PDB file of C-alpha atoms in Angstrom:
ATOM      1  CA  SER C   2      -0.036   0.023  -0.005  1.00 36.00           C
ATOM      2  CA  GLN C   3       1.121   3.519  -0.673  1.00 45.00           C
ATOM      3  CA  LEU C   4       2.223   5.644   2.274  1.00 61.00           C
ATOM      4  CA  ALA C   5       1.453   8.699   0.200  1.00 66.00           C
ATOM      5  CA  GLU C   6      -0.669   9.193  -2.849  1.00 68.00           C
ATOM      6  CA  GLU C   7      -1.852  12.056  -5.002  1.00 66.00           C
ATOM      7  CA  ASN C   8      -5.531  12.216  -5.744  1.00 63.00           C
ATOM      8  CA  SER C   9      -5.456  12.966  -9.413  1.00 69.00           C
ATOM      9  CA  TRP C  10      -3.439  11.155 -12.067  1.00 85.00           C
ATOM     10  CA  ALA C  11      -3.361  14.060 -14.492  1.00 91.00           C
ATOM     11  CA  LEU C  12      -4.339  17.706 -14.627  1.00 93.00           C
ATOM     12  CA  SER C  13      -4.277  20.194 -17.487  1.00 94.00           C
ATOM     13  CA  VAL C  14      -4.484  24.004 -17.280  1.00 95.00           C
ATOM     14  CA  HIS C  15      -3.702  26.991 -19.443  1.00 96.00           C
ATOM     15  CA  GLU C  16      -0.866  29.349 -18.710  1.00 97.00           C
ATOM     16  CA  GLY C  17      -1.739  31.925 -16.096  1.00 96.00           C
ATOM     17  CA  GLU C  18      -4.343  29.749 -14.397  1.00 96.00           C
ATOM     18  CA  SER C  19      -3.976  28.294 -10.888  1.00 96.00           C
ATOM     19  CA  VAL C  20      -3.932  24.647 -10.086  1.00 96.00           C
ATOM     20  CA  THR C  21      -3.966  22.476  -6.986  1.00 96.00           C
ATOM     21  CA  VAL C  22      -2.582  18.986  -6.546  1.00 95.00           C
ATOM     22  CA  ASN C  23      -3.887  17.042  -3.608  1.00 94.00           C
ATOM     23  CA  CYS C  24      -2.198  14.289  -1.632  1.00 93.00           C
ATOM     24  CA  SER C  25      -3.251  11.926   1.110  1.00 93.00           C
ATOM     25  CA  TYR C  26      -0.942   9.893   3.305  1.00 92.00           C
ATOM     26  CA  LYS C  27      -1.374   6.974   5.624  1.00 90.00           C
ATOM     27  CA  THR C  28       1.449   7.126   8.094  1.00 87.00           C
ATOM     28  CA  SER C  29       2.265   9.364  11.029  1.00 88.00           C
ATOM     29  CA  ILE C  30       4.594  12.089   9.814  1.00 90.00           C
ATOM     30  CA  THR C  31       6.793  14.840  11.121  1.00 90.00           C
ATOM     31  CA  ALA C  32       6.907  16.480   7.727  1.00 92.00           C
ATOM     32  CA  LEU C  33       5.697  16.046   4.147  1.00 95.00           C
ATOM     33  CA  GLN C  34       7.652  16.965   1.048  1.00 96.00           C
ATOM     34  CA  TRP C  35       6.594  17.954  -2.422  1.00 97.00           C
ATOM     35  CA  TYR C  36       8.812  17.186  -5.389  1.00 97.00           C
ATOM     36  CA  ARG C  37       8.600  18.033  -9.089  1.00 97.00           C
ATOM     37  CA  GLN C  38      10.058  15.931 -11.868  1.00 96.00           C
ATOM     38  CA  LYS C  39      10.468  17.379 -15.325  1.00 96.00           C
ATOM     39  CA  SER C  40      10.889  15.161 -18.335  1.00 94.00           C
ATOM     40  CA  GLY C  41      14.253  13.443 -18.447  1.00 93.00           C
ATOM     41  CA  LYS C  42      15.325  14.751 -15.049  1.00 95.00           C
ATOM     42  CA  GLY C  43      15.326  13.543 -11.489  1.00 96.00           C
ATOM     43  CA  PRO C  44      12.854  14.820  -8.887  1.00 97.00           C
ATOM     44  CA  ALA C  45      13.608  18.143  -7.267  1.00 97.00           C
ATOM     45  CA  GLN C  46      12.215  19.212  -3.925  1.00 97.00           C
ATOM     46  CA  LEU C  47       9.803  22.140  -3.966  1.00 98.00           C
ATOM     47  CA  ILE C  48       8.590  22.444  -0.414  1.00 97.00           C
ATOM     48  CA  LEU C  49       8.951  20.673   2.898  1.00 96.00           C
ATOM     49  CA  ILE C  50       6.084  21.332   5.293  1.00 95.00           C
ATOM     50  CA  ARG C  51       6.403  20.206   8.897  1.00 94.00           C
ATOM     51  CA  SER C  52       3.605  18.635  10.914  1.00 93.00           C
ATOM     52  CA  ASN C  53       3.302  21.776  13.117  1.00 94.00           C
ATOM     53  CA  GLU C  54       2.819  23.968  10.035  1.00 95.00           C
ATOM     54  CA  ARG C  55      -0.493  24.556   8.311  1.00 95.00           C
ATOM     55  CA  GLU C  56       0.874  26.351   5.327  1.00 97.00           C
ATOM     56  CA  LYS C  57       4.221  26.971   3.597  1.00 97.00           C
ATOM     57  CA  ARG C  58       4.986  29.224   0.672  1.00 97.00           C
ATOM     58  CA  ASN C  59       7.773  29.294  -1.874  1.00 95.00           C
ATOM     59  CA  GLY C  60       7.253  31.909  -4.571  1.00 97.00           C
ATOM     60  CA  ARG C  61       4.226  30.891  -6.643  1.00 97.00           C
ATOM     61  CA  LEU C  62       3.912  27.651  -4.693  1.00 98.00           C
ATOM     62  CA  ARG C  63       1.794  27.152  -1.595  1.00 98.00           C
ATOM     63  CA  ALA C  64       1.604  23.921   0.383  1.00 98.00           C
ATOM     64  CA  THR C  65      -0.945  23.116   3.057  1.00 97.00           C
ATOM     65  CA  LEU C  66      -0.968  20.304   5.530  1.00 97.00           C
ATOM     66  CA  ASP C  67      -3.916  18.915   7.515  1.00 95.00           C
ATOM     67  CA  THR C  68      -2.658  16.277   9.898  1.00 94.00           C
ATOM     68  CA  SER C  69      -6.167  15.443  11.158  1.00 94.00           C
ATOM     69  CA  SER C  70      -7.302  14.336   7.695  1.00 94.00           C
ATOM     70  CA  GLN C  71      -3.778  13.224   6.699  1.00 94.00           C
ATOM     71  CA  SER C  72      -3.859  15.293   3.571  1.00 94.00           C
ATOM     72  CA  SER C  73      -1.794  17.967   1.873  1.00 96.00           C
ATOM     73  CA  SER C  74      -2.172  20.200  -1.156  1.00 96.00           C
ATOM     74  CA  LEU C  75       0.211  22.017  -3.431  1.00 97.00           C
ATOM     75  CA  SER C  76      -1.126  25.067  -5.230  1.00 97.00           C
ATOM     76  CA  ILE C  77       0.580  26.815  -8.072  1.00 97.00           C
ATOM     77  CA  THR C  78      -0.543  30.284  -9.087  1.00 97.00           C
ATOM     78  CA  ALA C  79       0.076  32.015 -12.405  1.00 97.00           C
ATOM     79  CA  THR C  80       1.180  28.757 -14.030  1.00 97.00           C
ATOM     80  CA  ARG C  81       3.797  28.776 -16.796  1.00 97.00           C
ATOM     81  CA  CYS C  82       4.511  26.225 -19.508  1.00 97.00           C
ATOM     82  CA  GLU C  83       7.704  25.315 -17.642  1.00 97.00           C
ATOM     83  CA  ASP C  84       5.593  24.125 -14.669  1.00 98.00           C
ATOM     84  CA  THR C  85       4.676  21.141 -16.860  1.00 98.00           C
ATOM     85  CA  ALA C  86       5.976  18.138 -14.868  1.00 97.00           C
ATOM     86  CA  VAL C  87       5.024  15.269 -12.627  1.00 95.00           C
ATOM     87  CA  TYR C  88       4.298  16.355  -9.059  1.00 96.00           C
ATOM     88  CA  PHE C  89       4.907  13.981  -6.156  1.00 95.00           C
ATOM     89  CA  CYS C  90       4.159  14.198  -2.471  1.00 95.00           C
ATOM     90  CA  ALA C  91       6.481  12.133  -0.322  1.00 95.00           C
ATOM     91  CA  THR C  92       6.807  11.026   3.269  1.00 94.00           C
ATOM     92  CA  GLN C  93      10.113  10.164   4.923  1.00 92.00           C
ATOM     93  CA  ASN C  94      11.068   7.511   7.447  1.00 89.00           C
ATOM     94  CA  THR C  95      13.107   9.638   9.871  1.00 86.00           C
ATOM     95  CA  ASN C  96      14.960   6.588  11.167  1.00 87.00           C
ATOM     96  CA  THR C  97      16.274   5.407   7.835  1.00 88.00           C
ATOM     97  CA  GLY C  98      15.797   8.365   5.508  1.00 89.00           C
ATOM     98  CA  LYS C  99      13.733   6.330   3.070  1.00 91.00           C
ATOM     99  CA  LEU C 100      11.525   8.670   1.087  1.00 93.00           C
ATOM    100  CA  THR C 101       8.309   7.159  -0.136  1.00 93.00           C
ATOM    101  CA  PHE C 102       6.693   8.848  -3.109  1.00 94.00           C
ATOM    102  CA  GLY C 103       3.067   8.923  -4.087  1.00 91.00           C
ATOM    103  CA  ASP C 104       2.087   7.823  -7.617  1.00 89.00           C
ATOM    104  CA  GLY C 105       2.507  11.322  -8.984  1.00 91.00           C
ATOM    105  CA  THR C 106       0.226  13.795 -10.763  1.00 93.00           C
ATOM    106  CA  VAL C 107       1.046  14.723 -14.340  1.00 94.00           C
ATOM    107  CA  LEU C 108       0.474  18.466 -14.755  1.00 96.00           C
ATOM    108  CA  THR C 109       0.379  19.920 -18.261  1.00 96.00           C
ATOM    109  CA  VAL C 110       0.332  23.688 -18.676  1.00 97.00           C
ATOM    110  CA  LYS C 111      -0.767  24.708 -22.151  1.00 96.00           C
ATOM    111  CA  PRO C 112       0.111  28.016 -23.813  1.00 95.00           C
TER     112      PRO C 112
ATOM    113  CA  GLY K   1      23.229  24.228  -6.404  1.00 82.00           C
ATOM    114  CA  PRO K   2      24.412  20.820  -5.273  1.00 88.00           C
ATOM    115  CA  LYS K   3      24.408  18.274  -7.990  1.00 93.00           C
ATOM    116  CA  VAL K   4      24.322  14.491  -8.159  1.00 97.00           C
ATOM    117  CA  LEU K   5      25.917  13.099 -11.267  1.00 97.00           C
ATOM    118  CA  GLN K   6      24.979   9.781 -12.801  1.00 97.00           C
ATOM    119  CA  ILE K   7      27.103   7.924 -15.336  1.00 93.00           C
ATOM    120  CA  PRO K   8      26.167   6.771 -17.941  1.00 94.00           C
ATOM    121  CA  SER K   9      22.886   8.374 -18.917  1.00 95.00           C
ATOM    122  CA  HIS K  10      21.867   5.349 -20.948  1.00 96.00           C
ATOM    123  CA  GLN K  11      23.084   1.754 -20.841  1.00 97.00           C
ATOM    124  CA  ILE K  12      22.045  -1.065 -23.138  1.00 97.00           C
ATOM    125  CA  ILE K  13      22.980  -4.593 -22.246  1.00 97.00           C
ATOM    126  CA  ASP K  14      21.971  -8.149 -22.989  1.00 98.00           C
ATOM    127  CA  MET K  15      20.011 -10.129 -20.480  1.00 98.00           C
ATOM    128  CA  GLY K  16      22.259 -12.078 -18.111  1.00 97.00           C
ATOM    129  CA  GLN K  17      25.157  -9.599 -18.301  1.00 97.00           C
ATOM    130  CA  MET K  18      26.424  -7.603 -15.390  1.00 98.00           C
ATOM    131  CA  VAL K  19      25.867  -3.837 -15.218  1.00 97.00           C
ATOM    132  CA  THR K  20      27.213  -1.207 -12.872  1.00 97.00           C
ATOM    133  CA  LEU K  21      25.492   2.116 -12.517  1.00 97.00           C
ATOM    134  CA  ASN K  22      27.635   4.922 -11.160  1.00 97.00           C
ATOM    135  CA  CYS K  23      26.652   7.879  -9.023  1.00 97.00           C
ATOM    136  CA  ASP K  24      28.716  10.809  -7.859  1.00 97.00           C
ATOM    137  CA  PRO K  25      26.748  12.191  -4.907  1.00 97.00           C
ATOM    138  CA  VAL K  26      26.893  15.677  -3.443  1.00 96.00           C
ATOM    139  CA  SER K  27      30.360  15.989  -1.878  1.00 92.00           C
ATOM    140  CA  ASN K  28      29.498  16.416   1.811  1.00 91.00           C
ATOM    141  CA  HIS K  29      26.486  14.111   1.860  1.00 94.00           C
ATOM    142  CA  LEU K  30      26.474  11.010   3.991  1.00 93.00           C
ATOM    143  CA  TYR K  31      23.362   9.110   2.949  1.00 95.00           C
ATOM    144  CA  PHE K  32      22.882   7.585  -0.475  1.00 97.00           C
ATOM    145  CA  TYR K  33      19.856   6.111  -2.218  1.00 98.00           C
ATOM    146  CA  TRP K  34      18.762   4.270  -5.328  1.00 98.00           C
ATOM    147  CA  TYR K  35      15.301   4.476  -6.810  1.00 98.00           C
ATOM    148  CA  LYS K  36      13.728   2.705  -9.784  1.00 98.00           C
ATOM    149  CA  GLN K  37      11.221   4.380 -12.101  1.00 96.00           C
ATOM    150  CA  ILE K  38       9.212   2.701 -14.835  1.00 89.00           C
ATOM    151  CA  LEU K  39       7.012   4.482 -17.377  1.00 79.00           C
ATOM    152  CA  GLY K  40       8.130   7.842 -16.099  1.00 71.00           C
ATOM    153  CA  GLN K  41       5.927   7.865 -13.097  1.00 75.00           C
ATOM    154  CA  GLN K  42       6.139   5.640 -10.037  1.00 88.00           C
ATOM    155  CA  MET K  43       9.350   6.289  -8.057  1.00 94.00           C
ATOM    156  CA  GLU K  44      10.146   3.124  -6.211  1.00 96.00           C
ATOM    157  CA  PHE K  45      12.667   2.910  -3.407  1.00 97.00           C
ATOM    158  CA  LEU K  46      15.359   0.282  -3.781  1.00 98.00           C
ATOM    159  CA  VAL K  47      17.914   0.839  -1.088  1.00 98.00           C
ATOM    160  CA  ASN K  48      19.756   3.376   1.016  1.00 95.00           C
ATOM    161  CA  PHE K  49      23.289   3.322   2.319  1.00 96.00           C
ATOM    162  CA  TYR K  50      25.254   4.960   5.071  1.00 95.00           C
ATOM    163  CA  ASN K  51      28.736   4.483   6.505  1.00 93.00           C
ATOM    164  CA  GLY K  52      29.468   1.538   4.256  1.00 93.00           C
ATOM    165  CA  LYS K  53      26.252  -0.324   5.075  1.00 95.00           C
ATOM    166  CA  VAL K  54      22.812  -0.825   3.705  1.00 96.00           C
ATOM    167  CA  MET K  55      20.283   0.869   5.988  1.00 94.00           C
ATOM    168  CA  GLU K  56      17.079  -0.311   4.412  1.00 95.00           C
ATOM    169  CA  LYS K  57      16.163  -2.149   1.238  1.00 96.00           C
ATOM    170  CA  SER K  58      12.848  -2.911  -0.446  1.00 96.00           C
ATOM    171  CA  LYS K  59      11.591  -6.173  -1.930  1.00 96.00           C
ATOM    172  CA  LEU K  60      12.627  -4.799  -5.345  1.00 96.00           C
ATOM    173  CA  PHE K  61      16.251  -4.969  -4.218  1.00 97.00           C
ATOM    174  CA  LYS K  62      16.758  -8.543  -5.364  1.00 96.00           C
ATOM    175  CA  ASP K  63      19.684 -10.788  -4.443  1.00 97.00           C
ATOM    176  CA  GLN K  64      21.192  -9.907  -7.833  1.00 97.00           C
ATOM    177  CA  PHE K  65      21.553  -6.302  -6.688  1.00 98.00           C
ATOM    178  CA  SER K  66      24.409  -4.867  -4.634  1.00 98.00           C
ATOM    179  CA  VAL K  67      25.591  -1.431  -3.648  1.00 98.00           C
ATOM    180  CA  GLU K  68      28.898  -0.061  -2.479  1.00 96.00           C
ATOM    181  CA  ARG K  69      30.896   3.093  -2.206  1.00 94.00           C
ATOM    182  CA  PRO K  70      34.551   2.098  -1.973  1.00 86.00           C
ATOM    183  CA  ASP K  71      36.796   4.752  -0.419  1.00 80.00           C
ATOM    184  CA  GLY K  72      34.425   7.642  -0.965  1.00 75.00           C
ATOM    185  CA  SER K  73      34.392   7.274  -4.703  1.00 86.00           C
ATOM    186  CA  TYR K  74      31.291   6.540  -6.791  1.00 95.00           C
ATOM    187  CA  PHE K  75      28.240   5.077  -5.131  1.00 97.00           C
ATOM    188  CA  THR K  76      27.382   2.134  -7.355  1.00 97.00           C
ATOM    189  CA  LEU K  77      24.488  -0.132  -8.040  1.00 98.00           C
ATOM    190  CA  LYS K  78      25.504  -3.472  -9.526  1.00 98.00           C
ATOM    191  CA  ILE K  79      23.079  -5.929 -11.059  1.00 98.00           C
ATOM    192  CA  GLN K  80      24.436  -9.391 -11.787  1.00 98.00           C
ATOM    193  CA  PRO K  81      22.875 -11.055 -13.716  1.00 97.00           C
ATOM    194  CA  THR K  82      20.413  -8.671 -15.292  1.00 98.00           C
ATOM    195  CA  ALA K  83      16.835  -9.639 -16.214  1.00 97.00           C
ATOM    196  CA  LEU K  84      14.370  -8.128 -18.681  1.00 97.00           C
ATOM    197  CA  GLU K  85      12.358  -6.659 -15.832  1.00 95.00           C
ATOM    198  CA  ASP K  86      15.338  -4.657 -14.692  1.00 97.00           C
ATOM    199  CA  SER K  87      14.768  -2.279 -17.640  1.00 97.00           C
ATOM    200  CA  ALA K  88      13.925   1.092 -16.054  1.00 97.00           C
ATOM    201  CA  VAL K  89      15.395   4.433 -15.183  1.00 97.00           C
ATOM    202  CA  TYR K  90      17.494   4.272 -12.054  1.00 98.00           C
ATOM    203  CA  PHE K  91      17.889   7.426  -9.945  1.00 98.00           C
ATOM    204  CA  CYS K  92      20.582   8.010  -7.408  1.00 98.00           C
ATOM    205  CA  ALA K  93      20.060  10.466  -4.580  1.00 98.00           C
ATOM    206  CA  SER K  94      22.012  11.758  -1.627  1.00 97.00           C
ATOM    207  CA  SER K  95      21.269  13.698   1.545  1.00 95.00           C
ATOM    208  CA  LEU K  96      23.183  15.185   4.406  1.00 93.00           C
ATOM    209  CA  THR K  97      20.952  13.803   7.138  1.00 90.00           C
ATOM    210  CA  ILE K  98      17.850  11.581   7.212  1.00 87.00           C
ATOM    211  CA  SER K  99      15.317  13.421   9.327  1.00 86.00           C
ATOM    212  CA  ASN K 100      12.959  15.626   7.327  1.00 80.00           C
ATOM    213  CA  GLU K 101      15.717  16.103   4.876  1.00 88.00           C
ATOM    214  CA  ARG K 102      15.723  17.029   1.218  1.00 93.00           C
ATOM    215  CA  LEU K 103      17.071  14.386  -1.150  1.00 95.00           C
ATOM    216  CA  PHE K 104      19.090  15.558  -4.137  1.00 97.00           C
ATOM    217  CA  PHE K 105      18.528  13.406  -7.210  1.00 98.00           C
ATOM    218  CA  GLY K 106      20.604  12.843 -10.299  1.00 98.00           C
ATOM    219  CA  HIS K 107      19.169  12.833 -13.801  1.00 97.00           C
ATOM    220  CA  GLY K 108      18.964   9.033 -13.861  1.00 97.00           C
ATOM    221  CA  THR K 109      20.466   6.204 -15.882  1.00 98.00           C
ATOM    222  CA  LYS K 110      18.149   4.536 -18.356  1.00 97.00           C
ATOM    223  CA  LEU K 111      18.877   0.830 -18.339  1.00 97.00           C
ATOM    224  CA  SER K 112      17.657  -1.228 -21.301  1.00 97.00           C
ATOM    225  CA  VAL K 113      18.024  -4.966 -20.947  1.00 97.00           C
ATOM    226  CA  LEU K 114      17.548  -6.800 -24.234  1.00 97.00           C
TER     227      LEU K 114
END
């Protein structure tokens, strides 16, 4: 079973629009991470949000965390074509470092 | 920013042969990881490594797989012998610590087993 999973397999928006990717997780966490993977590249961390934080921002990105419902969201405002990528949420085993990724959401931003 | 380098970017081998995937992690990082990705989506954990030892491995880390980092050089994933189902993109990652820590990933090595 997945320790983390995104709720949509694919999303498509037009440039300038906002989009939200949702994630649910099944394990107790001290933090949740969001990664983005562009075609032909490895994942790159976007945001780490700790369990005592409700919201975290990084430029056009905003992550929320609701530990009571074990869910998180990543919102991107004013999307650009270069935001086209697969977005993953991930939980980490803080004893071993193992990062477990959700299945990923494919985001396509059209001109 | 910090970079993880993977060599080669693409490797084609015949089933049954041995293959070694090489990773040059971020220089001051202490923890190293391998992930397997098929069809460009699911990132599946294989193994992580610290201080010369495997910390955790998944069921995908078959007996034919091994990892090492001799004398602080490349962190390697060896598969011997390879099977058709080993075809995938393999990503190396490294981190400084393991608690709520960002992993830095390389661009991956695409392994094609024929």
